[in-house]
Amino acid sequence: MQRPAANSFTIISMFVSFVSLIFSTSISFTTAFDSPYKLSKISTNGVVLPLHLRENSMKSRFNIDDHSLVLARLARDKARLQQLTSSSSSSPSSAYSTIVKVFSGEYVVLMNVGDPPLQLDLLIDTTSSFTWWQCQPCEICYKQPLPNPIYDPRNSSTFRQVDCRAQYSSECDHTQPVIEGCYSRSDMRCRYRNTYESGFITEGTMGTEILADFYHQNITNSLTFGCGTKNVGGTHEFADASGILGFFPGRYSFPNLVHCNSSFSFCFPGYYDGGKGQLYLNITTTTRVVARLLLGYMKSFGLYYLAFNGIEMDGFTIPIPPEFWQTDGKGNGGVIIDMATIITKLPEKAYAIFKDYFLKSTDKSVPVLPGEEGLDTCFNLTGLSDWKMQGHYFPEVKLVFQSRPDPLDISNEQMIMDMGNGKHCLAVAPGGPTTILGSWILQRTLVEFDLSNALLKFDPRSCDLPF
Ligand SMILES: *[C@@H]1O[C@H](CO)[C@@H](O)[C@H](O)[C@H]1NC(C)=O
Ligand SMILES: *[C@@H]1O[C@H](CO)[C@@H](O)[C@H](O)[C@H]1NC(C)=O
Ligand SMILES: *[C@@H]1O[C@H](CO)[C@@H](O)[C@H](O)[C@H]1NC(C)=O
Ligand SMILES: *[C@@H]1O[C@H](CO)[C@@H](O)[C@H](O)[C@H]1NC(C)=O
Ligand SMILES: *[C@@H]1O[C@H](CO)[C@@H](O)[C@H](O)[C@H]1NC(C)=O
C-alpha cells in the first residue's frame, strides 16, 4: 500500500477532523434519545447454542493464575497475528481455499451430536469454512478436554458414512479442494484433508450426524462434517476443543450445513465476568442496531472486511488518514473482524496517532507505566476503582462505520486489559497494514452476520440472558 507523503497526510488529517467534528456533533445529539436496542425473533426455526470463552475452561482445569492467563492470551494473539499476516501477503491461488487461515480461537460453541448424544465443544473460526471434529478410531488425535471423550461414530446409531461415489453429491463434493474422494476400489469412504496456515492438518472421512441443542431439539438430522482421525501438526493451539466450526462462506461452512448461511449471530461474553454467550442461528435483530457493510468482493480472501470510517474520541474523529482503512482489493490494508485475534491491531502510523490522542485525552492523574508484551500504553489503576466509568479518566472511544451514521460505543473495559498488580494496558497495538478488530473490543457485544444484506450489525449487551 502506498503511504501518503507527509504534506498530503497533514492536509487530509485536518480536513477529516474538521468534517468529522461537524458530523459527529449532530450524531451524538440524535443517538442520545435512542432507547436500548431491542431484539426480536423473526423465525420460528431459530436456534440458540451456548458459547463461552475458551479461557474459562483453561482456567478452571489448570488452575492458572491471572497473570499467566494474560501471558498465555497475549502469546496466542501473537501467534494469530503471524498466521494472518503471512497469509494476507500471498495472493489467492487455486490452492488457497485448502490452505485456510488458522484454527486458533477465543470462543467455543457447545452442541450435542449423535444418538446417544455426545457433547462437543467446537472453536468458532470466521476465517475458515470447513467443519470437523476429532473421531475415533484415531490414527493421531490431540488430547481433548477432559469431560468430553473423543467422538466415536461406532457408538452413535445416527452416524452415516458418506460414499465417495456420489461424486457430485453435496456431501462428497469433489469440486471442493478439501475433498480427496475415494480411498481405493475397495474402500468407498469419502476422504478429506484440510491444511491450515499454522501447519496443522486434519484428515479423515466425511460423515453425517444429527445435531441437537441442549433442549434435545434437533437442529438438523443430517449435518455433513469431517470425521477427523488424523489431526496433527502446528502448535496444537486448540487442544482444548473437539474441533472447529468454520463460519466463512463455503460449501462446508457451518451456517451453510445447517441451512442458515445468510444470518447468524454471536453474543460474546465479557472476559472478566466468566459469563456465557450464545450463538444464534436463524434469528435476526431489529433494525435499531448499528449496521455495517461487508465488502462482498473480498470473500476470496477468507476474511470478513468492513467498510470503516474511523475512530472517534470524545466526540470527534481523530485525524487518521482514511487511506489506512481502505483495501487495494488484493488483500492489503482494509479493516477486518476476527474473533480469534484478541488485541485490536492498527497500522503502525494509525496506531501512533491513536495512542497520541488517547494519552492526550487521559486524565493526568492516572500514573503511566512502561509497556509489556507488545502493549505499550499502560497505566497503574490501583485505587482508581471507578476507572470503568465512561469519560471519567479515559476518553470516550467510538468506532465509525460506513452505511449508517451511528457509531459504535466502546466501553473502557473493551479498550483496556488488566495485566495484574494494578497494571492495565490499552488492548490496541500496532500491527500490519490491515486493521483487525479483535475479541477484546467485541466482548459484551452481539455481532450479527447478515450476509444476504452484506451487513454486520453490532449491539452492545451483556449476553447474560438469551433474548
Ligand atoms: C433456518 O431457516 C430455514 C428457512 O426457514 C430452514 O430451512 C432451516 O432449517 C433453519 N435452520 C435452522 C438451524 O434452524
Ligand atoms: C463408546 O463406547 C465404548 C464402549 O461401550 C465406551 O467405552 C466409550 O466411552 C464410548 N465413547 C463415546 C465417545 O461415547
Ligand atoms: C431427532 O432425530 C432423531 C434421529 O433421527 C429422532 O430419533 C428423534 O425423535 C428426533 N427428535 C426430535 C425432537 O425431533
Ligand atoms: C447460502 O447457501 C445457498 C445454498 O447453498 C446459496 O445459494 C446462497 O448463495 C448462500 N447465501 C450466502 C449469502 O452465502
Ligand atoms: C501500582 O501502584 C501501587 C501503589 O499505588 C503499587 O503498590 C503497585 O505495585 C503499582 N503497580 C505496578 C505494576 O507498578
Coordinates of C-alpha atoms and ligand atoms in Angstrom, one line a residue:
M1 CA 0.0 0.0 0.0
Q2 CA 1.3 3.5 -0.9
R3 CA 1.6 5.7 2.1
P4 CA 0.7 9.3 1.6
A5 CA 3.6 11.8 1.6
A6 CA 4.0 13.9 4.8
N7 CA 2.4 17.0 3.3
S8 CA -0.8 15.5 1.9
F9 CA -1.0 13.5 5.2
T10 CA -1.4 16.6 7.2
I11 CA -3.8 18.3 4.8
I12 CA -6.0 15.2 4.8
S13 CA -5.9 14.9 8.5
M14 CA -7.0 18.5 9.0
F15 CA -9.8 18.1 6.5
V16 CA -11.0 14.8 8.1
S17 CA -11.0 16.1 11.6
F18 CA -12.8 19.3 10.5
V19 CA -15.6 17.4 8.7
S20 CA -16.0 14.8 11.3
L21 CA -16.2 17.4 14.1
I22 CA -19.3 18.9 12.5
F23 CA -20.7 15.5 11.5
S24 CA -20.2 13.8 14.9
T25 CA -21.8 16.6 16.9
S26 CA -25.1 16.2 15.2
I27 CA -24.9 12.4 15.5
S28 CA -24.4 12.3 19.3
F29 CA -27.4 14.6 19.6
T30 CA -29.7 12.2 17.8
T31 CA -28.4 9.0 19.4
A32 CA -28.9 10.4 22.8
F33 CA -32.6 9.7 22.5
D34 CA -32.3 6.2 21.3
S35 CA -33.9 3.6 23.5
P36 CA -31.8 0.4 24.2
Y37 CA -31.5 -1.8 21.2
K38 CA -34.3 -4.4 21.0
L39 CA -34.0 -7.8 19.5
S40 CA -36.8 -9.9 18.1
K41 CA -37.1 -13.4 17.0
I42 CA -38.4 -13.4 13.4
S43 CA -38.0 -17.1 12.6
T44 CA -39.8 -19.9 14.3
N45 CA -36.9 -22.1 13.2
G46 CA -34.5 -20.2 15.4
V47 CA -31.8 -22.0 17.3
V48 CA -29.7 -20.9 20.3
L49 CA -26.5 -22.6 21.3
P50 CA -24.3 -21.8 24.3
L51 CA -21.0 -20.2 23.7
H52 CA -18.2 -19.4 26.1
L53 CA -14.6 -18.2 26.3
R54 CA -12.1 -20.9 25.8
E55 CA -10.1 -19.3 28.6
N56 CA -12.7 -20.1 31.2
S57 CA -12.2 -23.8 30.9
M58 CA -8.4 -23.4 30.8
K59 CA -8.6 -21.5 34.0
S60 CA -10.8 -24.0 35.9
R61 CA -9.0 -27.0 34.5
F62 CA -5.4 -26.0 35.0
N63 CA -5.8 -23.6 37.9
I64 CA -3.8 -20.9 36.1
D65 CA -3.2 -17.6 38.0
D66 CA -4.4 -14.4 36.4
H67 CA -1.1 -13.1 35.2
S68 CA -0.2 -16.4 33.5
L69 CA -3.6 -16.3 31.9
V70 CA -2.8 -12.8 30.5
L71 CA 0.6 -14.0 29.2
A72 CA -1.0 -17.1 27.5
R73 CA -3.6 -14.8 26.0
L74 CA -1.0 -12.5 24.5
A75 CA 1.1 -15.4 23.2
R76 CA -2.0 -16.8 21.5
D77 CA -2.6 -13.3 20.0
K78 CA 0.9 -13.0 18.7
A79 CA 0.8 -16.4 17.0
R80 CA -2.6 -15.5 15.4
L81 CA -1.1 -12.2 14.0
Q82 CA 1.8 -14.1 12.4
Q83 CA -0.5 -16.5 10.8
L84 CA -2.9 -13.9 9.5
T85 CA -0.1 -11.6 8.1
S86 CA 1.8 -14.4 6.5
S87 CA -1.3 -15.4 4.5
S88 CA -2.5 -12.0 3.5
S89 CA 0.8 -11.3 1.8
S90 CA 0.3 -14.2 -0.6
S91 CA -2.1 -13.8 -3.5
P92 CA -5.0 -16.1 -3.7
S93 CA -4.5 -19.2 -5.9
S94 CA -6.5 -22.3 -6.7
A95 CA -4.9 -23.9 -3.7
Y96 CA -6.0 -21.1 -1.5
S97 CA -9.2 -22.5 -0.1
T98 CA -7.5 -25.6 1.1
I99 CA -4.9 -23.6 2.9
V100 CA -7.3 -21.8 5.1
K101 CA -6.0 -19.4 7.8
V102 CA -5.7 -20.8 11.2
F103 CA -7.8 -22.6 13.7
S104 CA -6.9 -20.8 16.8
G105 CA -9.9 -19.2 18.5
E106 CA -11.2 -17.5 21.6
Y107 CA -14.7 -18.8 21.7
V108 CA -16.2 -22.3 21.9
V109 CA -19.7 -23.4 21.0
L110 CA -21.3 -26.3 22.7
M111 CA -23.6 -28.8 20.9
N112 CA -24.9 -32.4 21.0
V113 CA -24.2 -34.8 18.2
G114 CA -25.4 -38.4 17.6
D115 CA -27.6 -40.8 19.4
P116 CA -27.0 -41.2 22.3
P117 CA -26.0 -37.5 22.3
L118 CA -22.4 -36.6 22.9
Q119 CA -21.4 -33.0 23.9
L120 CA -18.8 -31.3 21.6
D121 CA -17.1 -28.0 22.2
L122 CA -16.0 -26.5 18.9
L123 CA -14.0 -23.4 18.2
I124 CA -15.5 -20.6 16.2
D125 CA -13.5 -19.5 13.2
T126 CA -14.7 -16.9 10.9
T127 CA -11.7 -17.1 8.6
S128 CA -12.2 -20.7 7.5
S129 CA -15.1 -22.6 6.0
F130 CA -14.7 -26.3 7.0
T131 CA -16.4 -28.0 9.9
W132 CA -14.8 -31.0 11.5
W133 CA -14.1 -32.7 14.8
Q134 CA -11.9 -35.5 16.1
C135 CA -13.1 -39.0 15.6
Q136 CA -12.3 -42.5 16.8
P137 CA -10.5 -44.7 15.9
C138 CA -7.7 -42.1 16.0
E139 CA -4.6 -42.6 14.0
I140 CA -3.3 -39.4 15.6
C141 CA -5.5 -37.2 17.8
Y142 CA -4.5 -34.5 20.2
K143 CA -5.7 -34.7 23.8
Q144 CA -9.2 -33.3 24.3
P145 CA -10.7 -31.5 27.2
L146 CA -11.3 -34.0 30.0
P147 CA -15.1 -34.1 30.4
N148 CA -15.6 -34.8 26.7
P149 CA -14.4 -38.1 25.2
I150 CA -13.4 -38.1 21.5
Y151 CA -16.5 -38.7 19.4
D152 CA -16.8 -42.4 18.2
P153 CA -19.1 -43.0 15.2
R154 CA -19.3 -46.7 16.1
N155 CA -21.2 -45.6 19.3
S156 CA -23.8 -43.5 17.5
S157 CA -26.8 -45.0 15.9
T158 CA -27.3 -41.9 13.7
F159 CA -23.9 -41.7 12.1
R160 CA -23.8 -42.2 8.4
Q161 CA -20.6 -42.6 6.3
V162 CA -20.6 -40.6 3.1
D163 CA -19.9 -42.6 0.0
C164 CA -17.2 -41.3 -2.4
R165 CA -19.0 -42.5 -5.5
A166 CA -21.8 -39.9 -5.0
Q167 CA -19.3 -37.6 -6.8
Y168 CA -21.5 -34.6 -7.3
S169 CA -23.5 -35.0 -4.2
S170 CA -23.2 -32.2 -1.8
E171 CA -21.8 -34.4 0.8
C172 CA -18.8 -35.6 -1.1
D173 CA -18.4 -32.7 -3.4
H174 CA -15.2 -33.3 -5.5
T175 CA -15.2 -29.7 -6.7
Q176 CA -14.2 -28.7 -3.2
P177 CA -10.4 -28.6 -2.6
V178 CA -10.7 -30.3 0.8
I179 CA -12.4 -33.4 -0.7
E180 CA -10.0 -36.1 -1.9
G181 CA -12.6 -38.7 -2.8
C182 CA -12.3 -42.4 -2.7
Y183 CA -9.5 -44.2 -0.8
S184 CA -9.4 -47.2 -3.2
R185 CA -11.6 -49.5 -5.2
S186 CA -12.5 -51.4 -2.1
D187 CA -12.8 -48.5 0.3
M188 CA -15.7 -46.2 -0.7
R189 CA -15.5 -43.8 2.1
C190 CA -15.2 -40.1 1.1
R191 CA -11.9 -38.8 2.2
Y192 CA -11.0 -35.2 3.1
R193 CA -7.8 -33.4 4.1
N194 CA -7.7 -29.8 5.3
T195 CA -4.5 -27.9 5.9
Y196 CA -4.1 -24.8 8.0
E197 CA -1.6 -22.0 7.7
S198 CA -0.2 -23.0 11.1
G199 CA 0.9 -26.3 9.7
F200 CA -1.9 -28.2 11.3
I201 CA -3.6 -30.9 9.2
T202 CA -6.9 -32.7 9.8
E203 CA -7.6 -35.8 7.7
G204 CA -10.4 -38.3 7.7
T205 CA -13.7 -39.2 6.1
M206 CA -16.9 -37.3 5.5
G207 CA -19.9 -38.4 7.5
T208 CA -23.3 -37.1 8.6
E209 CA -24.8 -36.9 12.0
I210 CA -27.8 -35.5 13.9
L211 CA -27.2 -32.3 15.7
A212 CA -29.3 -31.1 18.6
D213 CA -29.3 -28.2 21.0
F214 CA -29.4 -28.5 24.8
Y215 CA -33.2 -29.0 24.9
H216 CA -32.6 -32.0 22.7
Q217 CA -34.3 -30.3 19.8
N218 CA -32.9 -31.5 16.6
I219 CA -31.2 -28.7 14.6
T220 CA -30.6 -31.0 11.6
N221 CA -30.8 -34.7 11.1
S222 CA -28.0 -34.6 8.6
L223 CA -25.0 -32.5 9.4
T224 CA -22.2 -33.2 7.0
F225 CA -18.8 -33.0 8.8
G226 CA -15.2 -34.0 8.6
C227 CA -14.7 -37.0 10.9
G228 CA -11.0 -36.4 11.7
T229 CA -9.0 -39.5 12.5
K230 CA -5.6 -37.8 11.9
N231 CA -5.2 -34.4 13.5
V232 CA -1.6 -33.3 13.7
G233 CA 0.9 -30.5 13.4
G234 CA 1.1 -26.9 14.2
T235 CA 1.2 -25.8 17.8
H236 CA -2.0 -27.6 19.0
E237 CA -3.5 -24.3 19.9
F238 CA -7.0 -25.7 20.0
A239 CA -6.2 -28.7 22.1
D240 CA -8.9 -27.7 24.5
A241 CA -11.7 -28.0 21.9
S242 CA -13.0 -31.0 19.9
G243 CA -12.8 -29.4 16.5
I244 CA -13.7 -26.3 14.5
L245 CA -16.8 -24.7 13.2
G246 CA -16.0 -22.6 10.1
F247 CA -18.1 -19.6 9.6
F248 CA -16.6 -18.2 6.4
P249 CA -18.9 -18.8 3.5
G250 CA -18.3 -22.1 1.7
R251 CA -19.8 -25.5 0.9
Y252 CA -18.9 -27.0 4.3
S253 CA -19.2 -23.9 6.4
F254 CA -21.3 -24.4 9.5
P255 CA -24.1 -21.9 8.6
N256 CA -24.4 -23.5 5.2
L257 CA -24.6 -27.0 6.6
V258 CA -27.5 -26.1 8.9
H259 CA -29.2 -24.0 6.2
C260 CA -28.9 -20.6 7.8
N261 CA -25.9 -19.3 5.9
S262 CA -27.3 -15.9 5.4
S263 CA -27.8 -14.9 9.1
F264 CA -26.1 -15.9 12.3
S265 CA -25.1 -14.0 15.4
F266 CA -22.8 -14.4 18.3
C267 CA -23.2 -12.8 21.7
F268 CA -19.6 -12.6 23.1
P269 CA -19.4 -12.6 26.9
G270 CA -17.0 -10.4 28.8
Y271 CA -13.5 -11.7 29.6
Y272 CA -14.0 -10.8 33.3
D273 CA -17.5 -11.9 34.0
G274 CA -16.7 -15.5 33.1
G275 CA -20.2 -15.3 31.5
K276 CA -21.9 -17.4 28.9
G277 CA -22.7 -16.2 25.5
Q278 CA -24.8 -17.5 22.7
L279 CA -24.7 -18.5 19.0
Y280 CA -28.0 -17.7 17.3
L281 CA -29.0 -19.3 14.1
N282 CA -31.9 -18.1 12.0
I283 CA -32.7 -15.3 14.5
T284 CA -32.2 -11.7 13.4
T285 CA -32.1 -8.5 15.3
T286 CA -34.3 -5.5 14.7
T287 CA -33.1 -2.6 12.6
R288 CA -32.2 -0.4 15.6
V289 CA -28.7 -1.9 15.7
V290 CA -25.6 -0.3 14.2
A291 CA -25.3 -1.8 10.8
R292 CA -22.1 -2.0 8.7
L293 CA -21.4 -3.1 5.2
L294 CA -19.3 -6.1 4.3
L295 CA -17.3 -5.9 1.2
G296 CA -18.6 -8.9 -0.7
Y297 CA -15.8 -9.0 -3.3
M298 CA -13.2 -9.6 -0.6
K299 CA -14.7 -13.0 0.1
S300 CA -12.0 -14.8 -1.8
F301 CA -9.5 -13.9 0.9
G302 CA -11.3 -15.8 3.6
L303 CA -11.7 -12.7 5.8
Y304 CA -14.7 -10.5 6.6
Y305 CA -13.9 -6.9 5.6
L306 CA -15.8 -3.9 6.9
A307 CA -16.3 -0.5 5.4
F308 CA -14.8 1.6 8.2
N309 CA -14.7 5.4 8.5
G310 CA -12.5 6.0 11.6
I311 CA -12.3 6.3 15.3
E312 CA -13.9 9.0 17.4
M313 CA -12.5 10.1 20.7
D314 CA -14.6 12.4 23.0
G315 CA -16.9 13.2 20.1
F316 CA -14.5 14.0 17.3
T317 CA -12.8 11.8 14.7
I318 CA -9.1 11.5 15.4
P319 CA -7.1 12.5 12.3
I320 CA -6.1 9.1 10.9
P321 CA -6.0 9.4 7.1
P322 CA -8.8 7.4 5.5
E323 CA -6.2 5.6 3.3
F324 CA -5.5 3.4 6.3
W325 CA -9.0 1.9 6.3
Q326 CA -9.1 1.1 2.6
T327 CA -8.0 -2.1 0.9
D328 CA -6.4 -2.4 -2.5
G329 CA -8.7 -5.3 -3.4
K330 CA -5.7 -7.7 -3.2
G331 CA -5.9 -8.4 0.4
N332 CA -3.7 -5.5 1.5
G333 CA -4.9 -3.0 4.0
G334 CA -8.6 -2.7 5.0
V335 CA -10.4 -3.5 8.2
I336 CA -11.3 -7.0 9.2
I337 CA -13.2 -8.6 12.1
D338 CA -11.5 -11.7 13.5
M339 CA -12.8 -13.4 16.7
A340 CA -9.6 -15.4 17.1
T341 CA -7.5 -12.3 17.3
I342 CA -7.6 -10.7 20.8
I343 CA -5.8 -7.3 20.7
T344 CA -7.1 -4.9 18.1
K345 CA -4.4 -4.1 15.6
L346 CA -4.0 -0.8 13.7
P347 CA -1.4 0.0 11.1
E348 CA 1.7 1.4 12.8
K349 CA 1.2 5.1 11.8
A350 CA -2.5 4.9 12.6
Y351 CA -1.7 3.4 16.0
A352 CA 0.8 6.2 16.7
I353 CA -1.9 8.8 16.1
F354 CA -4.4 6.8 18.1
K355 CA -2.1 6.4 21.1
D356 CA -1.1 10.1 21.0
Y357 CA -4.7 11.2 21.2
F358 CA -5.6 8.6 23.8
L359 CA -2.8 9.7 26.1
K360 CA -3.6 13.4 25.5
S361 CA -7.2 12.8 26.5
T362 CA -6.4 10.7 29.5
D363 CA -6.7 12.3 32.9
K364 CA -3.2 13.5 34.0
S365 CA -3.7 12.0 37.5
V366 CA -3.5 8.4 36.0
P367 CA 0.0 7.1 36.5
V368 CA 1.6 5.8 33.3
L369 CA 3.6 2.5 33.4
P370 CA 6.1 1.0 30.9
G371 CA 4.7 -1.3 28.3
E372 CA 4.6 -5.1 28.4
E373 CA 4.3 -7.9 25.8
G374 CA 3.7 -5.7 22.8
L375 CA 1.2 -3.5 24.6
D376 CA 2.9 -0.1 25.0
T377 CA 0.3 2.1 26.6
C378 CA -0.1 1.1 30.2
F379 CA -1.4 2.7 33.4
N380 CA -1.4 1.9 37.1
L381 CA -5.1 1.9 38.1
T382 CA -4.6 0.8 41.7
G383 CA -7.0 2.8 43.8
L384 CA -8.9 4.1 40.8
S385 CA -11.9 1.8 41.4
D386 CA -14.1 4.0 39.1
W387 CA -11.9 3.7 36.1
K388 CA -14.6 1.9 34.1
M389 CA -16.8 4.9 34.3
Q390 CA -17.1 6.3 30.7
G391 CA -15.5 9.7 30.2
H392 CA -14.0 9.9 33.7
Y393 CA -10.3 9.2 33.3
F394 CA -10.2 7.9 29.7
P395 CA -11.6 9.4 26.5
E396 CA -14.8 8.0 25.1
V397 CA -14.0 5.9 22.1
K398 CA -16.4 5.1 19.3
L399 CA -15.9 3.2 16.0
V400 CA -17.4 4.9 12.9
F401 CA -18.5 2.6 10.1
Q402 CA -19.9 3.4 6.7
S403 CA -23.6 2.8 5.7
R404 CA -25.1 4.1 8.9
P405 CA -24.1 7.3 10.8
D406 CA -24.4 6.0 14.3
P407 CA -21.0 5.0 15.7
L408 CA -20.4 2.0 18.0
D409 CA -19.6 2.9 21.6
I410 CA -16.6 1.2 23.1
S411 CA -16.5 0.9 26.9
N412 CA -13.3 1.3 28.9
E413 CA -13.4 -2.4 29.6
Q414 CA -13.4 -3.1 25.9
M415 CA -10.3 -0.8 25.5
I416 CA -8.2 -1.7 28.5
M417 CA -6.8 -5.0 29.6
D418 CA -5.9 -5.9 33.2
M419 CA -2.3 -7.2 33.4
G420 CA -2.3 -7.9 37.1
N421 CA -1.0 -5.9 40.1
G422 CA -3.0 -2.8 39.2
K423 CA -1.3 -2.6 35.8
H424 CA -3.7 -2.1 32.9
C425 CA -2.8 -1.6 29.2
L426 CA -4.6 -0.4 26.1
A427 CA -5.7 -3.6 24.3
V428 CA -4.8 -1.9 21.0
A429 CA -1.4 -2.4 19.3
P430 CA 0.4 -1.7 16.1
G431 CA 0.2 -4.5 13.5
G432 CA 0.4 -4.9 9.8
P433 CA -1.3 -2.8 7.1
T434 CA -4.7 -4.5 7.8
T435 CA -6.7 -3.2 10.8
I436 CA -8.1 -6.2 12.9
L437 CA -11.0 -5.7 15.3
G438 CA -10.4 -8.5 17.8
S439 CA -12.2 -10.3 20.6
W440 CA -11.3 -7.8 23.3
I441 CA -13.1 -4.9 21.7
L442 CA -16.0 -7.2 20.8
Q443 CA -16.7 -8.6 24.2
R444 CA -20.2 -8.0 25.6
T445 CA -21.4 -7.3 22.1
L446 CA -23.9 -9.2 20.0
V447 CA -22.5 -9.4 16.4
E448 CA -24.9 -10.4 13.7
F449 CA -23.6 -11.5 10.3
D450 CA -26.4 -10.7 7.9
L451 CA -24.8 -11.9 4.7
S452 CA -27.8 -11.6 2.3
N453 CA -27.8 -7.9 3.0
A454 CA -24.0 -7.7 3.3
L455 CA -24.3 -6.2 6.8
L456 CA -22.6 -6.7 10.1
K457 CA -24.7 -5.5 13.0
F458 CA -23.5 -4.7 16.5
D459 CA -25.5 -4.5 19.6
P460 CA -23.7 -3.8 22.9
R461 CA -25.2 -6.0 25.6
S462 CA -24.2 -8.3 28.4
C463 CA -25.2 -11.7 26.9
D464 CA -26.3 -12.8 30.4
L465 CA -29.7 -13.9 29.2
P466 CA -30.6 -15.2 25.7
F467 CA -33.2 -13.0 24.2
Ligands
LIG1 C1 -33.3 -21.8 9.2 O1 -34.4 -21.4 8.4 C2 -34.5 -22.1 7.2 C3 -35.6 -21.5 6.4 O2 -36.8 -21.3 7.2 C4 -34.7 -23.6 7.5 O3 -34.8 -24.3 6.2 C5 -33.5 -24.1 8.3 O4 -33.7 -25.4 8.6 C6 -33.4 -23.3 9.5 N1 -32.1 -23.7 10.2 C7 -32.0 -23.9 11.5 C8 -30.7 -24.3 12.0 O5 -33.0 -23.7 12.2
LIG2 C1 -18.1 -45.7 23.1 O1 -18.5 -46.9 23.6 C2 -17.5 -47.6 24.3 C3 -17.9 -49.0 24.7 O2 -19.3 -49.0 25.0 C4 -17.2 -46.7 25.6 O3 -16.2 -47.2 26.4 C5 -16.8 -45.3 25.1 O4 -16.7 -44.4 26.3 C6 -17.8 -44.7 24.2 N1 -17.3 -43.5 23.7 C7 -18.0 -42.4 23.4 C8 -17.3 -41.3 22.8 O5 -19.2 -42.4 23.6
LIG3 C1 -34.2 -36.2 16.4 O1 -33.7 -37.1 15.5 C2 -33.6 -38.4 16.0 C3 -33.0 -39.3 14.9 O2 -33.5 -39.0 13.6 C4 -35.0 -38.9 16.3 O3 -35.0 -40.2 16.8 C5 -35.7 -38.0 17.3 O4 -37.0 -38.4 17.5 C6 -35.6 -36.6 16.8 N1 -36.1 -35.7 17.9 C7 -37.0 -34.7 17.6 C8 -37.4 -33.9 18.8 O5 -37.4 -34.5 16.5
LIG4 C1 -26.5 -19.7 1.1 O1 -26.5 -21.0 0.6 C2 -27.2 -21.2 -0.6 C3 -27.2 -22.7 -0.9 O2 -26.1 -23.3 -0.5 C4 -26.6 -20.3 -1.7 O3 -27.3 -20.4 -2.9 C5 -26.6 -18.9 -1.2 O4 -25.9 -18.1 -2.1 C6 -25.9 -18.7 0.1 N1 -26.0 -17.4 0.6 C7 -25.0 -16.7 1.0 C8 -25.3 -15.3 1.5 O5 -23.8 -17.1 1.1
LIG5 C1 0.7 0.5 41.3 O1 0.6 1.3 42.4 C2 0.6 0.7 43.7 C3 0.5 1.7 44.8 O2 -0.2 2.8 44.4 C4 1.8 -0.3 43.9 O3 1.6 -1.0 45.1 C5 1.8 -1.2 42.7 O4 3.0 -2.0 42.8 C6 1.8 -0.5 41.4 N1 1.8 -1.5 40.3 C7 2.7 -1.5 39.4 C8 2.5 -2.6 38.3 O5 3.6 -0.7 39.3

